[in-house]
Structures are given as C-alpha cells and as structure tokens.
Coordinates of N, CA and C in Angstrom, one line a residue:
Chain N
S1 N 12.9 8.5 15.3 CA 11.6 8.0 14.8 C 11.8 7.1 13.6
Q2 N 10.9 6.2 13.4 CA 11.0 5.3 12.3 C 10.5 5.9 11.1
K3 N 11.2 5.9 9.9 CA 10.8 6.6 8.7 C 11.0 5.7 7.5
I4 N 10.3 5.9 6.4 CA 10.5 5.3 5.2 C 10.3 6.4 4.2
E5 N 11.3 6.7 3.4 CA 11.3 7.8 2.5 C 11.5 7.5 1.0
Q6 N 10.8 8.1 0.3 CA 10.9 8.0 -1.3 C 10.9 9.5 -1.7
N7 N 11.6 9.5 -2.9 CA 11.6 10.9 -3.5 C 10.4 11.4 -3.8
S8 N 10.0 12.6 -3.3 CA 8.6 13.1 -3.5 C 8.5 13.8 -4.8
E9 N 9.6 14.2 -5.5 CA 9.6 14.8 -6.8 C 9.4 13.8 -7.8
A10 N 8.6 14.2 -8.9 CA 8.4 13.2 -10.0 C 9.6 12.9 -10.8
L11 N 9.8 11.8 -11.3 CA 11.0 11.4 -12.0 C 10.6 11.2 -13.5
N12 N 11.2 12.1 -14.3 CA 11.0 12.1 -15.8 C 12.2 11.4 -16.4
I13 N 11.7 10.4 -17.2 CA 12.7 9.5 -17.9 C 12.3 9.4 -19.4
Q14 N 13.3 9.5 -20.2 CA 13.0 9.2 -21.7 C 12.7 7.7 -21.9
E15 N 11.7 7.5 -22.8 CA 11.4 6.2 -23.3 C 12.7 5.5 -23.6
G16 N 12.8 4.1 -23.2 CA 14.0 3.3 -23.6 C 15.0 3.3 -22.5
K17 N 15.1 4.4 -21.8 CA 16.1 4.4 -20.7 C 15.7 3.6 -19.5
T18 N 16.6 3.5 -18.6 CA 16.3 2.8 -17.3 C 16.0 3.9 -16.3
A19 N 14.8 3.5 -15.6 CA 14.3 4.4 -14.5 C 14.8 3.7 -13.1
T20 N 15.2 4.6 -12.3 CA 15.7 4.0 -10.9 C 14.9 4.8 -9.8
L21 N 14.4 4.2 -9.0 CA 13.6 4.8 -7.9 C 14.3 4.3 -6.6
T22 N 14.2 5.2 -5.6 CA 15.0 4.9 -4.3 C 14.0 4.9 -3.2
C23 N 14.2 4.0 -2.3 CA 13.6 3.9 -0.9 C 14.5 3.7 0.1
N24 N 14.5 4.7 1.0 CA 15.4 4.7 2.1 C 14.6 4.6 3.5
Y25 N 15.1 3.9 4.4 CA 14.4 3.7 5.7 C 15.5 3.9 6.9
T26 N 14.9 4.2 8.0 CA 15.7 4.5 9.2 C 15.0 3.6 10.3
N27 N 15.8 3.2 11.3 CA 15.3 2.5 12.4 C 14.3 1.3 12.2
Y28 N 14.4 0.7 11.2 CA 13.8 -0.6 11.0 C 14.8 -1.7 10.7
S29 N 14.4 -2.9 11.0 CA 15.2 -4.1 10.4 C 14.1 -5.0 9.7
P30 N 13.8 -4.6 8.6 CA 12.6 -5.2 7.9 C 12.9 -6.7 7.5
A31 N 11.8 -7.6 7.7 CA 12.0 -9.0 7.2 C 12.1 -9.0 5.6
Y32 N 11.3 -8.1 5.1 CA 11.2 -7.9 3.7 C 10.8 -6.6 3.3
L33 N 10.9 -6.3 2.0 CA 10.5 -4.9 1.4 C 9.8 -5.3 0.1
Q34 N 8.7 -4.5 -0.1 CA 7.9 -4.8 -1.3 C 7.9 -3.4 -2.1
W35 N 7.6 -3.6 -3.5 CA 7.3 -2.5 -4.3 C 5.9 -2.8 -5.0
Y36 N 5.2 -1.7 -5.0 CA 3.8 -1.7 -5.7 C 3.7 -0.5 -6.7
R37 N 2.8 -0.8 -7.6 CA 2.5 0.3 -8.6 C 1.1 0.8 -8.3
Q38 N 1.0 2.1 -8.4 CA -0.4 2.7 -8.2 C -0.7 3.7 -9.4
D39 N -1.8 3.3 -10.0 CA -2.2 4.2 -11.1 C -3.3 5.2 -10.6
P40 N -3.4 6.3 -11.2 CA -4.4 7.3 -10.7 C -5.8 6.8 -10.5
G41 N -6.4 7.0 -9.3 CA -7.7 6.5 -9.0 C -7.8 5.0 -8.9
R42 N -6.7 4.3 -8.6 CA -6.7 2.9 -8.5 C -6.0 2.5 -7.2
G43 N -6.2 1.3 -6.8 CA -5.4 0.8 -5.6 C -4.1 0.3 -6.0
P44 N -3.1 0.2 -5.1 CA -1.8 -0.4 -5.4 C -1.8 -1.8 -5.9
V45 N -1.0 -2.1 -6.7 CA -0.8 -3.5 -7.3 C 0.6 -4.0 -6.9
F46 N 0.8 -5.2 -6.4 CA 2.1 -5.7 -6.0 C 2.9 -6.0 -7.2
L47 N 4.2 -5.7 -7.1 CA 5.1 -5.9 -8.2 C 6.3 -6.9 -7.7
L48 N 7.0 -6.6 -6.7 CA 8.1 -7.4 -6.3 C 8.2 -7.4 -4.8
L49 N 8.8 -8.5 -4.3 CA 9.3 -8.6 -2.9 C 10.6 -9.0 -2.8
I50 N 11.3 -8.4 -1.9 CA 12.8 -8.9 -1.7 C 13.0 -9.1 -0.2
R51 N 13.7 -10.1 0.2 CA 13.8 -10.5 1.6 C 15.1 -9.9 2.1
E52 N 15.3 -9.9 3.5 CA 16.5 -9.4 4.0 C 17.7 -10.0 3.7
N53 N 17.6 -11.3 3.3 CA 18.8 -12.0 3.0 C 19.1 -12.1 1.5
E54 N 18.4 -11.3 0.7 CA 18.5 -11.3 -0.7 C 19.1 -10.0 -1.1
K55 N 20.0 -10.0 -2.1 CA 20.6 -8.7 -2.6 C 19.8 -8.2 -3.7
E56 N 19.3 -9.1 -4.6 CA 18.7 -8.6 -5.8 C 17.5 -9.5 -6.2
K57 N 16.4 -9.0 -6.8 CA 15.4 -9.8 -7.4 C 15.0 -9.2 -8.6
R58 N 14.7 -10.0 -9.7 CA 14.3 -9.7 -11.0 C 12.9 -10.2 -11.4
K59 N 12.2 -9.5 -12.2 CA 11.0 -9.9 -12.9 C 10.9 -9.2 -14.2
E60 N 11.1 -9.8 -15.3 CA 11.0 -9.3 -16.6 C 11.8 -8.0 -16.6
R61 N 11.3 -6.8 -16.9 CA 12.1 -5.7 -16.9 C 12.4 -5.0 -15.7
L62 N 11.9 -5.6 -14.6 CA 12.0 -5.0 -13.2 C 13.1 -5.7 -12.5
K63 N 13.8 -4.8 -11.7 CA 14.8 -5.3 -10.8 C 14.8 -4.5 -9.4
V64 N 14.9 -5.2 -8.5 CA 14.9 -4.6 -7.1 C 16.2 -5.0 -6.3
T65 N 16.9 -4.1 -5.7 CA 18.1 -4.5 -4.8 C 17.7 -4.0 -3.4
F66 N 18.4 -4.6 -2.5 CA 18.1 -4.3 -1.1 C 19.4 -4.4 -0.3
D67 N 19.9 -3.2 0.2 CA 21.1 -3.1 0.9 C 20.7 -2.8 2.4
T68 N 20.8 -3.8 3.3 CA 20.5 -3.7 4.6 C 21.4 -2.8 5.4
T69 N 22.6 -2.7 4.9 CA 23.7 -1.8 5.5 C 23.3 -0.3 5.3
L70 N 23.1 -0.1 4.0 CA 22.7 1.3 3.6 C 21.2 1.7 4.0
K71 N 20.4 0.6 4.4 CA 19.0 0.8 4.6 C 18.3 1.4 3.4
Q72 N 18.6 0.7 2.3 CA 18.1 1.3 1.0 C 17.7 0.2 0.0
S73 N 16.5 0.5 -0.7 CA 16.2 -0.4 -1.8 C 16.1 0.4 -3.0
L74 N 16.6 -0.2 -4.2 CA 16.5 0.5 -5.4 C 15.6 -0.3 -6.3
F75 N 14.7 0.4 -7.0 CA 13.8 -0.3 -8.0 C 14.1 0.2 -9.4
H76 N 14.5 -0.7 -10.3 CA 14.9 -0.3 -11.7 C 13.9 -0.9 -12.7
I77 N 13.6 -0.1 -13.6 CA 12.7 -0.4 -14.8 C 13.6 -0.2 -16.0
T78 N 14.0 -1.3 -16.7 CA 14.9 -1.2 -17.9 C 13.9 -1.1 -19.1
A79 N 14.5 -0.5 -20.2 CA 13.8 -0.3 -21.4 C 12.5 0.3 -21.2
S80 N 12.3 1.5 -20.5 CA 11.0 2.0 -20.0 C 10.1 2.3 -21.1
Q81 N 8.9 2.3 -20.7 CA 7.8 2.6 -21.8 C 6.8 3.6 -21.2
P82 N 6.2 4.4 -22.0 CA 5.2 5.2 -21.4 C 4.2 4.5 -20.6
A83 N 3.9 3.3 -20.9 CA 2.9 2.6 -20.0 C 3.4 2.3 -18.6
D84 N 4.8 2.5 -18.4 CA 5.3 2.4 -17.0 C 5.0 3.6 -16.1
S85 N 4.5 4.6 -16.8 CA 4.2 5.8 -16.0 C 3.2 5.6 -14.9
A86 N 3.5 5.8 -13.7 CA 2.7 5.6 -12.6 C 3.3 6.0 -11.4
T87 N 2.6 5.8 -10.2 CA 3.3 6.2 -8.9 C 3.8 4.7 -8.2
Y88 N 5.1 4.7 -7.8 CA 5.7 3.5 -7.4 C 5.8 3.6 -5.8
L89 N 5.3 2.7 -5.1 CA 5.3 2.7 -3.7 C 6.2 1.6 -3.1
C90 N 7.0 1.9 -2.1 CA 7.8 0.9 -1.4 C 7.1 0.7 0.0
A91 N 7.2 -0.6 0.5 CA 6.6 -0.9 1.8 C 7.6 -1.8 2.4
L92 N 7.8 -1.7 3.7 CA 8.6 -2.7 4.4 C 7.8 -3.3 5.6
A93 N 8.1 -4.6 5.9 CA 7.4 -5.2 7.0 C 8.1 -5.0 8.3
D94 N 7.4 -4.5 9.3 CA 8.0 -4.1 10.6 C 8.0 -5.5 11.4
S95 N 8.3 -5.4 12.7 CA 8.6 -6.6 13.4 C 7.3 -7.4 13.6
N96 N 6.0 -6.8 13.4 CA 4.8 -7.4 13.5 C 4.3 -7.8 12.2
Y97 N 5.1 -7.7 11.2 CA 4.8 -8.0 9.7 C 3.6 -7.0 9.2
Q98 N 3.5 -5.9 9.9 CA 2.6 -4.8 9.3 C 3.4 -4.1 8.3
L99 N 2.8 -3.7 7.2 CA 3.5 -3.0 6.1 C 3.5 -1.6 6.5
I100 N 4.7 -0.9 6.5 CA 5.0 0.5 6.6 C 5.2 1.1 5.2
W101 N 4.5 2.1 4.8 CA 4.5 2.5 3.4 C 5.2 3.9 3.2
G102 N 6.0 4.0 2.2 CA 6.5 5.2 1.6 C 5.3 6.0 1.0
A103 N 5.6 7.3 0.7 CA 4.5 8.2 0.1 C 4.5 8.0 -1.4
G104 N 5.5 7.3 -2.0 CA 5.6 7.0 -3.4 C 6.3 8.0 -4.2
T105 N 6.8 7.7 -5.3 CA 7.4 8.4 -6.3 C 6.7 8.3 -7.7
K106 N 6.3 9.5 -8.2 CA 5.6 9.5 -9.5 C 6.7 9.4 -10.6
L107 N 6.5 8.4 -11.5 CA 7.4 8.2 -12.6 C 6.7 8.6 -13.9
I108 N 7.3 9.4 -14.7 CA 6.8 9.8 -16.0 C 7.8 9.4 -17.0
I109 N 7.3 8.6 -18.0 CA 8.1 8.1 -19.1 C 7.7 8.9 -20.3
K110 N 8.7 9.6 -20.9 CA 8.3 10.5 -21.9 C 8.6 9.8 -23.4
P111 N 7.7 9.8 -24.3 CA 8.1 9.1 -25.6 C 9.2 9.9 -26.4
Chain H
T1 N -12.5 -13.8 -11.2 CA -12.9 -13.4 -9.8 C -12.8 -11.9 -9.7
A2 N -13.7 -11.3 -8.8 CA -13.7 -9.8 -8.8 C -12.6 -9.3 -7.8
G3 N -12.0 -10.2 -6.8 CA -11.0 -9.7 -6.0 C -11.5 -9.1 -4.8
I4 N -11.3 -7.7 -4.7 CA -11.9 -6.9 -3.7 C -12.7 -5.8 -4.2
T5 N -13.9 -5.7 -3.7 CA -14.8 -4.6 -4.0 C -15.0 -3.7 -2.8
Q6 N -15.2 -2.4 -3.1 CA -15.4 -1.4 -2.2 C -16.6 -0.6 -2.6
A7 N -17.3 -0.1 -1.6 CA -18.6 0.7 -1.9 C -18.7 1.6 -0.8
P8 N -19.1 2.9 -1.0 CA -19.3 3.5 -2.4 C -17.9 3.8 -3.0
T9 N -18.1 4.3 -4.2 CA -16.8 4.7 -4.9 C -16.4 6.0 -4.3
S10 N -17.4 6.9 -4.1 CA -17.1 8.2 -3.4 C -18.3 8.7 -2.7
Q11 N -18.0 9.7 -1.7 CA -19.2 10.1 -0.9 C -18.8 11.4 -0.2
I12 N -19.7 12.3 -0.3 CA -19.6 13.5 0.5 C -20.4 13.4 1.7
L13 N -19.9 13.7 2.8 CA -20.6 13.4 4.2 C -20.5 14.7 5.0
A14 N -21.5 15.0 5.6 CA -21.6 16.1 6.6 C -20.9 15.8 7.9
A15 N -20.1 16.6 8.4 CA -19.5 16.4 9.7 C -20.6 16.1 10.8
G16 N -20.2 15.1 11.7 CA -21.0 14.6 12.7 C -21.9 13.4 12.3
R17 N -22.0 13.1 10.9 CA -22.8 12.0 10.5 C -22.0 10.8 10.5
S18 N -22.7 9.6 10.6 CA -21.9 8.4 10.5 C -22.0 7.8 9.1
M19 N -21.1 6.9 8.9 CA -21.0 6.2 7.6 C -20.2 5.0 7.7
T20 N -20.7 3.9 6.9 CA -20.0 2.6 6.8 C -19.4 2.5 5.5
L21 N -18.1 2.2 5.4 CA -17.5 1.9 4.0 C -17.4 0.3 3.9
R22 N -17.9 -0.1 2.8 CA -18.0 -1.5 2.7 C -16.9 -2.1 1.9
C23 N -16.5 -3.3 2.3 CA -15.3 -4.1 1.6 C -15.7 -5.6 1.7
T24 N -15.7 -6.0 0.4 CA -15.8 -7.5 0.3 C -14.9 -8.3 -0.6
Q25 N -14.3 -9.4 -0.2 CA -13.4 -10.0 -1.0 C -13.9 -11.5 -1.2
D26 N -13.5 -12.0 -2.4 CA -13.9 -13.3 -2.9 C -12.7 -14.3 -3.0
M27 N -11.7 -14.0 -2.4 CA -10.5 -14.8 -2.5 C -10.2 -15.7 -1.3
R28 N -11.2 -15.7 -0.3 CA -11.0 -16.5 0.9 C -9.8 -16.2 1.7
H29 N -9.3 -15.0 1.7 CA -8.1 -14.5 2.4 C -8.4 -14.4 3.9
N30 N -7.6 -14.8 4.7 CA -7.8 -14.7 6.1 C -7.6 -13.3 6.6
A31 N -6.6 -12.6 6.2 CA -6.4 -11.3 6.7 C -6.9 -10.1 5.8
M32 N -7.4 -9.1 6.5 CA -7.9 -7.9 5.8 C -7.5 -6.7 6.4
Y33 N -7.4 -5.6 5.7 CA -6.8 -4.3 6.2 C -7.7 -3.2 5.7
W34 N -7.6 -2.0 6.5 CA -8.1 -0.8 6.0 C -7.0 0.2 6.1
Y35 N -6.8 1.0 5.1 CA -5.7 2.0 5.0 C -6.4 3.3 4.6
R36 N -5.9 4.5 5.0 CA -6.2 5.7 4.4 C -4.9 6.3 3.7
Q37 N -5.1 7.0 2.6 CA -4.1 7.6 1.8 C -4.4 9.0 1.6
D38 N -3.4 9.8 2.0 CA -3.5 11.2 2.0 C -2.4 11.7 1.3
L39 N -2.6 12.9 0.6 CA -1.5 13.5 -0.3 C -0.2 13.6 0.5
G40 N 0.9 13.1 -0.1 CA 2.2 13.4 0.5 C 2.6 12.4 1.6
L41 N 1.5 11.6 1.9 CA 1.8 10.5 3.0 C 1.8 9.2 2.4
G42 N 2.4 8.3 3.1 CA 2.2 6.8 2.7 C 0.9 6.3 3.2
L43 N 0.5 5.2 2.7 CA -0.7 4.5 3.3 C -0.5 4.3 4.8
R44 N -1.5 4.6 5.6 CA -1.5 4.4 6.9 C -2.7 3.5 7.3
L45 N -2.3 2.5 8.2 CA -3.1 1.4 8.5 C -4.0 1.9 9.7
I46 N -5.4 1.6 9.4 CA -6.4 2.1 10.4 C -6.7 0.8 11.4
H47 N -7.2 -0.2 10.7 CA -7.5 -1.4 11.5 C -7.1 -2.6 10.6
Y48 N -7.0 -3.7 11.2 CA -6.7 -4.9 10.5 C -7.5 -6.0 11.2
S49 N -7.6 -7.2 10.4 CA -8.2 -8.4 10.9 C -7.4 -9.6 10.5
N50 N -6.8 -10.4 11.3 CA -6.1 -11.6 11.0 C -6.8 -12.7 10.6
T51 N -8.1 -12.7 11.0 CA -9.0 -13.9 10.7 C -10.4 -13.5 11.1
A52 N -11.4 -14.1 10.6 CA -12.8 -13.8 11.0 C -12.9 -13.9 12.5
G53 N -13.6 -12.9 13.1 CA -13.8 -12.9 14.4 C -12.8 -12.1 15.3
T54 N -11.8 -11.6 14.6 CA -10.7 -10.9 15.3 C -10.4 -9.6 14.6
T55 N -10.1 -8.6 15.4 CA -9.7 -7.3 14.7 C -8.5 -6.7 15.6
G56 N -7.8 -5.8 15.0 CA -6.8 -5.1 15.7 C -6.6 -3.6 15.2
K57 N -6.0 -2.9 16.1 CA -5.7 -1.4 15.7 C -4.5 -1.2 14.9
G58 N -4.5 -0.4 14.1 CA -3.4 0.0 13.3 C -2.8 1.2 13.8
E59 N -2.2 2.1 12.9 CA -1.4 3.3 13.3 C -2.4 4.4 13.6
V60 N -3.5 4.4 12.9 CA -4.4 5.7 13.1 C -5.9 5.1 13.3
P61 N -6.1 4.5 14.4 CA -7.5 3.9 14.6 C -8.5 4.9 15.2
D62 N -8.2 6.0 15.6 CA -9.2 6.8 16.4 C -10.2 7.3 15.4
G63 N -11.5 7.2 15.9 CA -12.7 7.7 15.1 C -13.1 6.6 14.1
Y64 N -12.6 5.4 14.1 CA -13.0 4.3 13.2 C -13.2 3.1 14.1
S65 N -14.1 2.3 13.5 CA -14.2 0.9 14.0 C -14.6 0.0 12.9
V66 N -14.2 -1.3 13.2 CA -14.3 -2.4 12.3 C -15.0 -3.6 12.9
S67 N -15.5 -4.5 12.0 CA -16.1 -5.7 12.6 C -15.6 -6.8 11.4
R68 N -15.6 -8.1 11.9 CA -15.2 -9.1 10.8 C -16.1 -10.3 11.3
A69 N -17.3 -10.2 10.8 CA -18.3 -11.3 11.2 C -18.1 -12.6 10.4
N70 N -17.4 -12.4 9.2 CA -17.2 -13.6 8.4 C -15.9 -13.3 7.6
T71 N -15.5 -14.3 6.8 CA -14.3 -14.2 6.0 C -14.3 -13.1 4.9
D72 N -15.4 -12.9 4.3 CA -15.5 -12.1 3.2 C -15.7 -10.5 3.4
D73 N -16.3 -10.3 4.4 CA -16.6 -8.8 4.6 C -15.8 -8.1 5.7
F74 N -15.5 -6.9 5.5 CA -14.7 -6.1 6.6 C -15.2 -4.7 6.4
P75 N -16.2 -4.4 7.0 CA -16.7 -3.0 6.9 C -16.0 -2.0 7.9
L76 N -15.8 -0.7 7.5 CA -15.2 0.2 8.3 C -16.2 1.3 8.7
T77 N -16.5 1.6 10.0 CA -17.5 2.6 10.3 C -16.9 3.8 10.9
L78 N -17.4 4.9 10.4 CA -17.0 6.3 11.0 C -18.2 6.6 11.8
A79 N -18.2 6.8 13.2 CA -19.3 6.9 14.0 C -19.9 8.4 14.0
S80 N -18.9 9.3 13.9 CA -19.2 10.8 13.8 C -18.1 11.4 13.1
A81 N -18.3 11.6 11.8 CA -17.2 12.0 10.9 C -16.8 13.5 11.2
V82 N -15.5 13.6 11.0 CA -14.9 15.0 11.2 C -14.1 15.3 9.9
P83 N -13.8 16.6 9.5 CA -13.2 16.9 8.3 C -11.8 16.3 8.1
S84 N -11.2 16.0 9.2 CA -9.8 15.4 9.1 C -9.8 13.9 8.5
Q85 N -11.0 13.4 8.5 CA -11.3 12.1 8.0 C -11.4 12.1 6.4
T86 N -11.4 13.2 5.9 CA -11.4 13.4 4.4 C -10.1 12.7 3.9
S87 N -10.3 11.7 3.0 CA -9.2 10.9 2.5 C -9.7 9.9 1.5
V88 N -8.8 9.2 1.0 CA -9.2 8.0 0.1 C -8.8 6.7 1.0
Y89 N -9.8 5.9 1.1 CA -9.7 4.6 2.0 C -9.6 3.4 1.0
F90 N -8.6 2.6 1.3 CA -8.4 1.4 0.6 C -8.5 0.2 1.6
C91 N -9.2 -0.8 1.1 CA -9.4 -2.1 1.7 C -8.3 -2.9 1.0
A92 N -7.7 -3.9 1.7 CA -6.8 -4.8 1.2 C -6.9 -6.1 1.9
S93 N -6.4 -7.2 1.3 CA -6.4 -8.5 1.8 C -5.2 -9.3 1.6
S94 N -4.9 -10.3 2.4 CA -3.7 -11.2 2.1 C -4.1 -12.5 2.6
E95 N -3.4 -13.5 2.1 CA -3.9 -14.9 2.4 C -3.7 -15.2 3.9
I96 N -2.8 -14.8 4.5 CA -2.7 -14.7 6.0 C -1.9 -13.5 6.4
H97 N -2.0 -13.1 7.6 CA -1.3 -11.9 8.2 C 0.2 -12.2 8.0
G98 N 0.9 -11.1 7.4 CA 2.3 -11.2 7.2 C 2.7 -11.9 6.0
S99 N 1.7 -12.4 5.2 CA 2.2 -13.1 3.9 C 2.6 -12.0 2.9
D100 N 3.1 -12.6 1.8 CA 3.8 -11.6 0.9 C 3.1 -10.5 0.3
T101 N 1.9 -10.8 -0.2 CA 1.2 -9.9 -1.2 C -0.1 -9.4 -0.5
Q102 N -0.3 -8.1 -0.6 CA -1.6 -7.5 -0.3 C -2.3 -7.2 -1.6
Y103 N -3.6 -7.5 -1.7 CA -4.4 -7.1 -2.7 C -5.4 -6.1 -2.4
F104 N -5.4 -5.0 -3.2 CA -6.2 -3.9 -2.8 C -7.5 -3.7 -3.6
G105 N -8.5 -3.0 -3.0 CA -9.7 -2.7 -3.6 C -9.5 -1.4 -4.4
P106 N -10.4 -1.0 -5.1 CA -10.3 0.3 -6.0 C -10.3 1.6 -5.2
G107 N -10.8 1.5 -3.9 CA -10.8 2.7 -3.0 C -12.1 3.4 -2.9
T108 N -12.3 4.1 -1.8 CA -13.4 5.0 -1.6 C -13.0 6.4 -1.3
R109 N -13.4 7.4 -2.0 CA -13.0 8.7 -1.8 C -13.9 9.4 -0.9
L110 N -13.7 9.8 0.2 CA -14.6 10.4 1.2 C -14.2 11.8 1.5
T111 N -15.2 12.7 1.4 CA -15.1 14.1 1.7 C -15.9 14.4 2.9
V112 N -15.4 14.9 3.9 CA -16.2 15.3 5.1 C -16.3 16.8 5.2
L113 N -17.4 17.4 5.1 CA -17.6 18.9 5.1 C -18.1 19.4 6.4

C-alpha cells in the first residue's frame, strides 16, 4: 500500500540547535513534496516545496532535501527558536497532483 | 484580505442530523478542497473542486456532499451525521488544481454525539 510516514513522537530540541524532521514514503513517485507548519487550533501554513529533480531547497533558516532513491525528505531548521515549536506536516503530490499528507511531527524547542 | 474563512468554528451535532460547513475564499482561486484531520492521521481529502461548477471525490467522500456554485464558496454537507464524522474539518484553496501551494482556513471542530 502507499504510505507517507513521519515520526509520531515529539522531537525536543534545545534552542539554537538544528532540528531535523524526517518524511518517508513508499510506493509513490511524487512530482513534488511540500512541508507545512501547523500551530494548535490553526490550519496548516505552507513553508517549502521541493520538486523531484531538486536535491535541496532553502528559505532563510529552513532547508529541505529530497532523495528519490531513499524515498525520503529531510526538513531542517537551523538556529532553532522557541517560536519554531509547532507540528510540521509533509505532503507529496500523487499522480493526479492530489496531496497525500503525513500525520505530522510535533517539534518542541526548549529555551 | 481574509483568505479563507470557515463557519462555524465549532459545533456539537446530534447523530442523524444534517449540517453544512461553510467555506469562503477571497483569493479568486480556482481549486478548493475539504479535508478532515483526525488524531494520529494525516489530512484526508473528502471532496475537491477544480473550478466552479465541478466537483470530485477524494479519499473519504462517503457521507459528505459538496457543491461549487461560484468561485468563492465551497460548502460541505453532512446529510445524516454519524459519530465517526467527529473530526476537525479544513477547507483549502489553490490557484489551480495541482499548483504549488494550498491555503487553509482555520478549521471547524465538529463533534457528533
């Protein structure tokens, strides 16, 4: 079956360190993969998109990598801050360009 | 601009009753989507609309219906609610179907008793 998996356990990171979140998928060949941030009681907010022919994408303190051989995307936040605490969702576009979503990883940045 | 608005914010509904969740966007986006979000699961697509006048079924359409009479509005109707429809419902839009970014509303928390 087709699956997209994110670590269900919360990730605790000390302020100032780099947080790395993982998104793994099986049985897809996505055209692109996206990362969203979701705060409690709010809708997801788009952060970054990376296409199948791209290895890495950066935006300020954020970096996303995409390894289509490993079927994995890594999402990095450098110099993490308590305000980065949130749940981060990955989503990939299937063959019909519908988004398939992971369940998200909760990130906690401790001061 | 407001982006996407949803109403109500939350609702408790008796099983067997009907309800319409409202969604309005002011970005003139062609595509709109309804998702449900349940604890431990990813967002699941209920229905979508690529343009006004057209709708399509997503991953979990049973028990739900939608209409898209105009560009801005995309209501979701539960004809006869069941407890398994207890969830948080998000409406989203994108410029066109398959375009890069989806923009989400604040969600409606629905409890069916």
